[in-house]
Amino acid sequence: QVQLVESGGGLVQAGGSLTLSCAASGSIFSINVLDWYRQAPGNQREFVARITSGGSTNYADSVTGRFTISRDNSKNTVYLQMNSLKPEDTAVYYCYALARAASGSWGQSWGQGTQVTVSP
């Protein structure tokens, strides 16, 4: 299984910006999909953004125009640049990977999450 570790969360005022990082480690052959999800207390985990190995991206309607997902393949790292943050963006943010290990096995991996809190 590929391991994912998120970082970059914190407290920010509404209208501010924050960048999250998620580094993948392990014996990795390829990573086809890297996603960001988020979950607020009492809510379902919801999709935020996706980037594929081919560089295609898509976003949840709630973040389109404000968030940007990118990846650095040399570092096996995915980023989420968040601008114009709103209090409703407050959640634990998780990265997700659909990856193939060097052993040849495919798996879905989740990071441990990083807290983002946006104050009004």
Coordinates of C-alpha atoms in Angstrom, one line a residue:
Q1 CA 0.0 0.0 0.0
V2 CA 1.1 3.5 -0.8
Q3 CA 1.4 5.8 2.2
L4 CA 0.1 9.4 2.0
V5 CA 0.9 12.2 4.4
E6 CA -0.9 15.6 4.3
S7 CA 0.5 18.8 5.6
G8 CA -0.2 22.5 5.4
G9 CA -3.4 22.8 7.3
G10 CA -4.1 25.5 9.8
L11 CA -6.2 28.5 10.8
V12 CA -6.8 31.3 8.2
Q13 CA -9.2 34.2 8.0
A14 CA -12.0 34.3 5.5
G15 CA -10.7 35.5 2.2
G16 CA -7.2 34.2 2.9
S17 CA -5.2 31.5 1.2
L18 CA -3.7 28.2 2.2
T19 CA -1.7 25.5 0.4
L20 CA -2.0 21.9 1.3
S21 CA 0.5 19.2 0.4
C22 CA 0.3 15.4 0.2
A23 CA 3.4 13.3 -0.2
A24 CA 3.2 9.7 -1.4
S25 CA 5.8 7.2 -0.3
G26 CA 6.5 3.5 -0.6
S27 CA 7.5 1.4 -3.4
I28 CA 5.5 3.2 -6.1
F29 CA 5.3 2.2 -9.7
S30 CA 2.7 4.7 -10.8
I31 CA 0.0 7.0 -9.4
N32 CA -3.0 7.3 -11.8
V33 CA -5.2 9.5 -9.7
L34 CA -4.7 12.0 -6.9
D35 CA -7.7 13.5 -5.2
W36 CA -8.5 15.8 -2.4
Y37 CA -11.6 15.2 -0.2
R38 CA -12.8 17.0 2.9
Q39 CA -15.1 16.2 5.8
A40 CA -16.6 18.5 8.4
P41 CA -18.0 17.1 11.7
G42 CA -21.3 15.5 11.2
N43 CA -21.0 15.7 7.4
Q44 CA -20.2 13.2 4.7
R45 CA -16.8 13.1 3.2
E46 CA -17.1 15.1 -0.1
F47 CA -15.0 15.3 -3.2
V48 CA -13.0 18.5 -3.7
A49 CA -10.6 18.1 -6.6
R50 CA -8.9 15.5 -8.8
I51 CA -5.8 15.4 -11.0
T52 CA -4.9 12.4 -13.2
S53 CA -1.6 11.1 -14.4
G54 CA -2.3 12.8 -17.7
G55 CA -2.8 16.2 -16.0
S56 CA -6.6 16.4 -16.3
T57 CA -8.3 18.2 -13.4
N58 CA -11.8 18.6 -12.1
Y59 CA -13.3 20.3 -9.1
A60 CA -16.4 20.4 -7.0
D61 CA -18.7 23.2 -7.9
S62 CA -18.2 24.7 -4.5
V63 CA -14.5 25.3 -5.0
T64 CA -14.2 25.9 -8.8
G65 CA -12.4 29.1 -9.5
R66 CA -11.0 29.3 -6.0
F67 CA -8.9 26.1 -5.6
T68 CA -6.2 24.7 -7.8
I69 CA -4.9 21.1 -7.7
S70 CA -1.4 20.3 -9.1
R71 CA 1.2 17.6 -8.8
D72 CA 4.9 17.2 -8.9
N73 CA 5.6 13.8 -10.3
S74 CA 9.3 13.9 -9.4
K75 CA 8.3 14.2 -5.7
N76 CA 5.2 12.1 -5.8
T77 CA 3.4 15.0 -4.3
V78 CA 0.0 16.6 -4.9
Y79 CA -0.9 20.2 -3.8
L80 CA -4.1 22.0 -3.2
Q81 CA -3.9 25.8 -3.5
M82 CA -6.9 27.3 -1.8
N83 CA -7.7 31.0 -2.4
S84 CA -10.7 33.1 -1.2
L85 CA -11.4 30.8 1.6
K86 CA -14.8 30.7 3.2
P87 CA -15.9 29.5 6.6
E88 CA -17.8 26.7 4.9
D89 CA -14.4 25.4 3.7
T90 CA -13.6 24.4 7.3
A91 CA -13.0 20.7 7.4
V92 CA -10.4 17.9 7.6
Y93 CA -8.9 17.6 4.2
Y94 CA -7.7 14.2 3.0
C95 CA -5.7 13.2 0.0
Y96 CA -6.5 10.0 -1.9
A97 CA -4.4 8.0 -4.4
L98 CA -5.2 5.3 -6.9
A99 CA -1.7 3.9 -7.3
R100 CA 0.2 0.8 -8.4
A101 CA 3.0 -0.5 -6.2
A102 CA 6.3 -1.8 -7.5
S103 CA 5.0 -5.3 -6.7
G104 CA 2.3 -4.8 -9.3
S105 CA -0.6 -4.6 -6.9
W106 CA -3.2 -1.8 -7.2
G107 CA -4.6 0.0 -4.2
Q108 CA -6.5 2.9 -3.0
S109 CA -4.8 4.9 -0.3
W110 CA -5.9 7.7 2.1
G111 CA -3.9 10.2 4.1
Q112 CA -4.5 10.9 7.7
G113 CA -6.0 14.3 7.1
T114 CA -5.1 17.8 7.9
Q115 CA -7.3 20.3 9.6
V116 CA -8.3 23.6 7.8
T117 CA -10.2 26.1 9.8
V118 CA -11.5 29.3 8.2
S119 CA -12.6 32.0 10.7
P120 CA -15.3 34.5 9.7

